[in-house]
Short mmCIF file of N, CA and C in Angstrom, two decimals:
data_model
loop_
_atom_site.label_atom_id
_atom_site.label_comp_id
_atom_site.label_asym_id
_atom_site.label_seq_id
_atom_site.Cartn_x
_atom_site.Cartn_y
_atom_site.Cartn_z
N UNK A 1 -8.88 -21.50 -13.36
CA UNK A 1 -8.84 -20.87 -12.06
C UNK A 1 -7.58 -21.27 -11.30
N UNK A 2 -7.29 -22.56 -11.30
CA UNK A 2 -6.14 -23.04 -10.54
C UNK A 2 -4.83 -22.45 -11.07
N UNK A 3 -4.71 -22.31 -12.37
CA UNK A 3 -3.48 -21.72 -12.92
C UNK A 3 -3.35 -20.26 -12.54
N UNK A 4 -4.47 -19.56 -12.49
CA UNK A 4 -4.45 -18.16 -12.09
C UNK A 4 -3.98 -18.02 -10.65
N UNK A 5 -4.50 -18.88 -9.77
CA UNK A 5 -4.11 -18.84 -8.36
C UNK A 5 -2.65 -19.23 -8.22
N UNK A 6 -2.21 -20.22 -8.99
CA UNK A 6 -0.80 -20.61 -8.95
C UNK A 6 0.08 -19.46 -9.39
N UNK A 7 -0.34 -18.75 -10.41
CA UNK A 7 0.42 -17.59 -10.89
C UNK A 7 0.48 -16.52 -9.79
N UNK A 8 -0.64 -16.29 -9.11
CA UNK A 8 -0.66 -15.32 -8.01
C UNK A 8 0.33 -15.71 -6.92
N UNK A 9 0.34 -16.99 -6.58
CA UNK A 9 1.25 -17.46 -5.53
C UNK A 9 2.71 -17.28 -5.96
N UNK A 10 3.00 -17.60 -7.21
CA UNK A 10 4.36 -17.48 -7.73
C UNK A 10 4.82 -16.02 -7.78
N UNK A 11 3.96 -15.15 -8.29
CA UNK A 11 4.31 -13.74 -8.39
C UNK A 11 4.46 -13.10 -7.01
N UNK A 12 3.60 -13.48 -6.08
CA UNK A 12 3.68 -12.94 -4.73
C UNK A 12 4.97 -13.39 -4.05
N UNK A 13 5.31 -14.67 -4.20
CA UNK A 13 6.55 -15.17 -3.61
C UNK A 13 7.76 -14.46 -4.21
N UNK A 14 7.74 -14.21 -5.51
CA UNK A 14 8.85 -13.51 -6.17
C UNK A 14 8.97 -12.08 -5.65
N UNK A 15 7.83 -11.41 -5.47
CA UNK A 15 7.87 -10.03 -4.97
C UNK A 15 8.35 -10.00 -3.52
N UNK A 16 7.91 -10.96 -2.72
CA UNK A 16 8.37 -11.03 -1.34
C UNK A 16 9.88 -11.26 -1.27
N UNK A 17 10.40 -12.05 -2.20
CA UNK A 17 11.84 -12.34 -2.23
C UNK A 17 12.65 -11.09 -2.54
N UNK A 18 12.06 -10.13 -3.25
CA UNK A 18 12.76 -8.89 -3.58
C UNK A 18 12.93 -7.99 -2.35
N UNK A 19 12.04 -8.15 -1.38
CA UNK A 19 12.12 -7.34 -0.18
C UNK A 19 13.32 -7.80 0.65
N UNK A 20 14.09 -6.85 1.12
CA UNK A 20 15.29 -7.19 1.87
C UNK A 20 15.02 -7.29 3.37
N UNK A 21 13.76 -7.19 3.75
CA UNK A 21 13.41 -7.22 5.17
C UNK A 21 12.15 -8.02 5.39
N UNK A 22 12.01 -8.56 6.59
CA UNK A 22 10.79 -9.28 6.96
C UNK A 22 9.82 -8.33 7.63
N UNK A 23 8.61 -8.79 7.86
CA UNK A 23 7.62 -7.97 8.55
C UNK A 23 8.10 -7.63 9.96
N UNK A 24 8.70 -8.60 10.63
CA UNK A 24 9.18 -8.36 11.99
C UNK A 24 10.30 -7.32 12.01
N UNK A 25 11.20 -7.41 11.04
CA UNK A 25 12.30 -6.43 10.97
C UNK A 25 11.75 -5.04 10.67
N UNK A 26 10.74 -4.98 9.81
CA UNK A 26 10.15 -3.68 9.48
C UNK A 26 9.42 -3.10 10.69
N UNK A 27 8.76 -3.95 11.47
CA UNK A 27 8.11 -3.48 12.69
C UNK A 27 9.14 -2.90 13.66
N UNK A 28 10.27 -3.58 13.79
CA UNK A 28 11.33 -3.08 14.67
C UNK A 28 11.87 -1.74 14.17
N UNK A 29 11.99 -1.60 12.86
CA UNK A 29 12.45 -0.35 12.28
C UNK A 29 11.48 0.79 12.61
N UNK A 30 10.18 0.51 12.53
CA UNK A 30 9.17 1.51 12.86
C UNK A 30 9.26 1.91 14.33
N UNK A 31 9.43 0.93 15.19
CA UNK A 31 9.57 1.23 16.62
C UNK A 31 10.81 2.09 16.88
N UNK A 32 11.88 1.80 16.14
CA UNK A 32 13.11 2.60 16.27
C UNK A 32 12.87 4.04 15.83
N UNK A 33 12.11 4.21 14.73
CA UNK A 33 11.77 5.56 14.27
C UNK A 33 10.97 6.31 15.33
N UNK A 34 10.04 5.61 15.96
CA UNK A 34 9.21 6.23 17.00
C UNK A 34 10.08 6.66 18.18
N UNK A 35 10.99 5.79 18.58
CA UNK A 35 11.88 6.12 19.71
C UNK A 35 12.77 7.31 19.39
N UNK A 36 13.28 7.35 18.17
CA UNK A 36 14.18 8.44 17.78
C UNK A 36 13.45 9.76 17.62
N UNK A 37 12.20 9.70 17.15
CA UNK A 37 11.46 10.92 16.85
C UNK A 37 10.65 11.43 18.05
N UNK A 38 10.54 10.65 19.08
CA UNK A 38 9.72 11.07 20.21
C UNK A 38 8.26 11.03 19.83
N UNK A 39 7.60 12.17 19.90
CA UNK A 39 6.18 12.23 19.55
C UNK A 39 5.94 12.49 18.07
N UNK A 40 6.98 12.72 17.30
CA UNK A 40 6.81 13.03 15.88
C UNK A 40 6.68 11.79 15.03
N UNK A 41 5.64 11.02 15.27
CA UNK A 41 5.49 9.77 14.54
C UNK A 41 4.88 9.95 13.16
N UNK A 42 4.36 11.12 12.87
CA UNK A 42 3.72 11.33 11.58
C UNK A 42 4.69 12.00 10.60
N UNK A 43 5.90 11.45 10.50
CA UNK A 43 6.90 11.97 9.58
C UNK A 43 6.84 11.21 8.26
N UNK A 44 7.53 11.72 7.27
CA UNK A 44 7.58 11.06 5.97
C UNK A 44 8.21 9.67 6.09
N UNK A 45 9.30 9.56 6.84
CA UNK A 45 9.96 8.26 7.02
C UNK A 45 9.05 7.26 7.74
N UNK A 46 8.33 7.74 8.75
CA UNK A 46 7.42 6.88 9.52
C UNK A 46 6.29 6.38 8.62
N UNK A 47 5.72 7.27 7.80
CA UNK A 47 4.65 6.88 6.88
C UNK A 47 5.15 5.90 5.82
N UNK A 48 6.33 6.17 5.28
CA UNK A 48 6.91 5.28 4.27
C UNK A 48 7.18 3.90 4.86
N UNK A 49 7.66 3.86 6.09
CA UNK A 49 7.93 2.57 6.74
C UNK A 49 6.64 1.79 6.95
N UNK A 50 5.56 2.47 7.27
CA UNK A 50 4.27 1.80 7.43
C UNK A 50 3.74 1.26 6.10
N UNK A 51 3.92 2.02 5.04
CA UNK A 51 3.48 1.55 3.71
C UNK A 51 4.25 0.28 3.34
N UNK A 52 5.55 0.29 3.58
CA UNK A 52 6.37 -0.89 3.28
C UNK A 52 5.93 -2.08 4.12
N UNK A 53 5.66 -1.86 5.41
CA UNK A 53 5.19 -2.94 6.27
C UNK A 53 3.87 -3.51 5.77
N UNK A 54 2.96 -2.64 5.37
CA UNK A 54 1.67 -3.10 4.86
C UNK A 54 1.83 -3.89 3.56
N UNK A 55 2.76 -3.50 2.71
CA UNK A 55 3.02 -4.25 1.49
C UNK A 55 3.53 -5.65 1.82
N UNK A 56 4.46 -5.74 2.75
CA UNK A 56 5.02 -7.04 3.14
C UNK A 56 3.93 -7.92 3.73
N UNK A 57 3.10 -7.36 4.60
CA UNK A 57 2.03 -8.14 5.23
C UNK A 57 0.99 -8.57 4.20
N UNK A 58 0.64 -7.68 3.28
CA UNK A 58 -0.34 -8.02 2.24
C UNK A 58 0.17 -9.14 1.34
N UNK A 59 1.43 -9.07 0.99
CA UNK A 59 2.00 -10.12 0.15
C UNK A 59 1.98 -11.47 0.86
N UNK A 60 2.27 -11.46 2.15
CA UNK A 60 2.24 -12.71 2.92
C UNK A 60 0.83 -13.29 2.98
N UNK A 61 -0.14 -12.43 3.22
CA UNK A 61 -1.54 -12.89 3.29
C UNK A 61 -1.98 -13.44 1.94
N UNK A 62 -1.67 -12.73 0.87
CA UNK A 62 -2.06 -13.19 -0.47
C UNK A 62 -1.41 -14.52 -0.82
N UNK A 63 -0.13 -14.66 -0.51
CA UNK A 63 0.56 -15.92 -0.80
C UNK A 63 -0.04 -17.07 0.02
N UNK A 64 -0.29 -16.83 1.32
CA UNK A 64 -0.89 -17.87 2.16
C UNK A 64 -2.27 -18.27 1.65
N UNK A 65 -3.07 -17.27 1.24
CA UNK A 65 -4.41 -17.56 0.70
C UNK A 65 -4.30 -18.40 -0.57
N UNK A 66 -3.42 -18.00 -1.47
CA UNK A 66 -3.29 -18.72 -2.75
C UNK A 66 -2.84 -20.16 -2.51
N UNK A 67 -1.89 -20.37 -1.62
CA UNK A 67 -1.42 -21.73 -1.34
C UNK A 67 -2.52 -22.56 -0.68
N UNK A 68 -3.32 -21.94 0.17
CA UNK A 68 -4.44 -22.63 0.81
C UNK A 68 -5.49 -23.04 -0.23
N UNK A 69 -5.79 -22.14 -1.17
CA UNK A 69 -6.74 -22.45 -2.24
C UNK A 69 -6.22 -23.60 -3.09
N UNK A 70 -4.95 -23.57 -3.42
CA UNK A 70 -4.38 -24.64 -4.24
C UNK A 70 -4.47 -25.99 -3.53
N UNK A 71 -4.25 -26.01 -2.23
CA UNK A 71 -4.39 -27.25 -1.47
C UNK A 71 -5.82 -27.77 -1.53
N UNK A 72 -6.79 -26.88 -1.44
CA UNK A 72 -8.20 -27.30 -1.47
C UNK A 72 -8.63 -27.73 -2.86
N UNK A 73 -8.11 -27.08 -3.89
CA UNK A 73 -8.48 -27.41 -5.26
C UNK A 73 -7.99 -28.80 -5.64
N UNK A 74 -6.85 -29.22 -5.06
CA UNK A 74 -6.31 -30.54 -5.37
C UNK A 74 -7.31 -31.65 -5.04
N UNK A 75 -8.19 -31.42 -4.08
CA UNK A 75 -9.13 -32.45 -3.66
C UNK A 75 -10.40 -32.49 -4.51
N UNK A 76 -10.58 -31.52 -5.39
CA UNK A 76 -11.77 -31.48 -6.23
C UNK A 76 -11.61 -32.49 -7.37
N UNK A 77 -12.65 -33.27 -7.59
CA UNK A 77 -12.60 -34.30 -8.62
C UNK A 77 -12.39 -33.67 -10.00
N UNK A 78 -11.52 -34.25 -10.78
CA UNK A 78 -11.28 -33.79 -12.14
C UNK A 78 -10.16 -32.76 -12.27
N UNK A 79 -9.56 -32.35 -11.20
CA UNK A 79 -8.46 -31.39 -11.27
C UNK A 79 -7.15 -32.16 -11.09
N UNK A 80 -6.32 -32.10 -12.10
CA UNK A 80 -5.05 -32.81 -12.02
C UNK A 80 -3.96 -31.87 -11.52
N UNK A 81 -2.85 -32.44 -11.12
CA UNK A 81 -1.74 -31.61 -10.65
C UNK A 81 -1.21 -30.74 -11.78
N UNK A 82 -1.35 -31.18 -13.03
CA UNK A 82 -0.92 -30.37 -14.18
C UNK A 82 -1.77 -29.11 -14.29
N UNK A 83 -3.05 -29.21 -13.91
CA UNK A 83 -3.91 -28.04 -13.95
C UNK A 83 -3.55 -27.02 -12.88
N UNK A 84 -2.96 -27.49 -11.81
CA UNK A 84 -2.67 -26.62 -10.67
C UNK A 84 -1.33 -25.93 -10.82
N UNK A 85 -0.30 -26.66 -11.20
CA UNK A 85 1.05 -26.11 -11.21
C UNK A 85 1.45 -25.69 -12.61
N UNK A 86 1.93 -24.47 -12.70
CA UNK A 86 2.33 -23.92 -13.99
C UNK A 86 3.75 -24.28 -14.34
N UNK A 87 4.23 -23.64 -15.36
CA UNK A 87 5.60 -23.88 -15.82
C UNK A 87 6.62 -23.34 -14.82
N UNK A 88 7.80 -23.91 -14.86
CA UNK A 88 8.90 -23.40 -14.04
C UNK A 88 9.55 -22.19 -14.70
N UNK A 89 9.40 -22.09 -15.98
CA UNK A 89 10.01 -20.98 -16.72
C UNK A 89 8.95 -20.16 -17.42
N UNK A 90 9.37 -19.18 -18.19
CA UNK A 90 8.40 -18.34 -18.90
C UNK A 90 7.71 -19.11 -20.02
N UNK A 91 6.57 -18.58 -20.46
CA UNK A 91 5.86 -19.17 -21.59
C UNK A 91 6.73 -19.06 -22.85
N UNK A 92 6.56 -20.01 -23.78
CA UNK A 92 7.27 -19.87 -25.06
C UNK A 92 6.88 -18.56 -25.73
N UNK A 93 7.82 -17.96 -26.43
CA UNK A 93 7.60 -16.65 -27.04
C UNK A 93 6.41 -16.63 -27.99
N UNK A 94 6.18 -17.72 -28.71
CA UNK A 94 5.05 -17.74 -29.65
C UNK A 94 3.69 -17.68 -28.95
N UNK A 95 3.64 -18.05 -27.67
CA UNK A 95 2.39 -17.96 -26.90
C UNK A 95 2.09 -16.50 -26.52
N UNK A 96 3.12 -15.70 -26.37
CA UNK A 96 2.92 -14.34 -25.88
C UNK A 96 3.13 -13.26 -26.93
N UNK A 97 3.49 -13.63 -28.14
CA UNK A 97 3.78 -12.63 -29.16
C UNK A 97 2.60 -11.71 -29.43
N UNK A 98 1.39 -12.24 -29.40
CA UNK A 98 0.20 -11.42 -29.66
C UNK A 98 -0.10 -10.46 -28.51
N UNK A 99 0.43 -10.70 -27.34
CA UNK A 99 0.16 -9.86 -26.18
C UNK A 99 1.07 -8.64 -26.10
N UNK A 100 2.16 -8.71 -26.83
CA UNK A 100 3.15 -7.62 -26.76
C UNK A 100 2.84 -6.52 -27.74
#
C-alpha cells in the first residue's frame, strides 16, 4: 500500500511539474478571459481554461493526500522507511519485461 501511495505522490508531482502555470495564475487567466469576453463566459477558451484549472487543483489535492497518508503510515508499527519510499530511478528492465 505504501509503495502505491508513494508512486501516486511521485507521479502527481511529476505531472504538476509539467504544468507551466500555477492554480493562482490559471485563475487570473480565467478572470482575464471573463473581462475580455464580457458576458460570453461560456466560450471554448473559457471552458478549456476551467478544465486546466481543475486538473491543476486535482493534482495538488491528490499529492497533498498522498503525502499526508505517507506521514501517517510511517507511525504504524512494522512499516519501515524502505517500504514507504520507492526507487529514485526506474525499475530494472528485467522487472518490467513481462509487462511490456
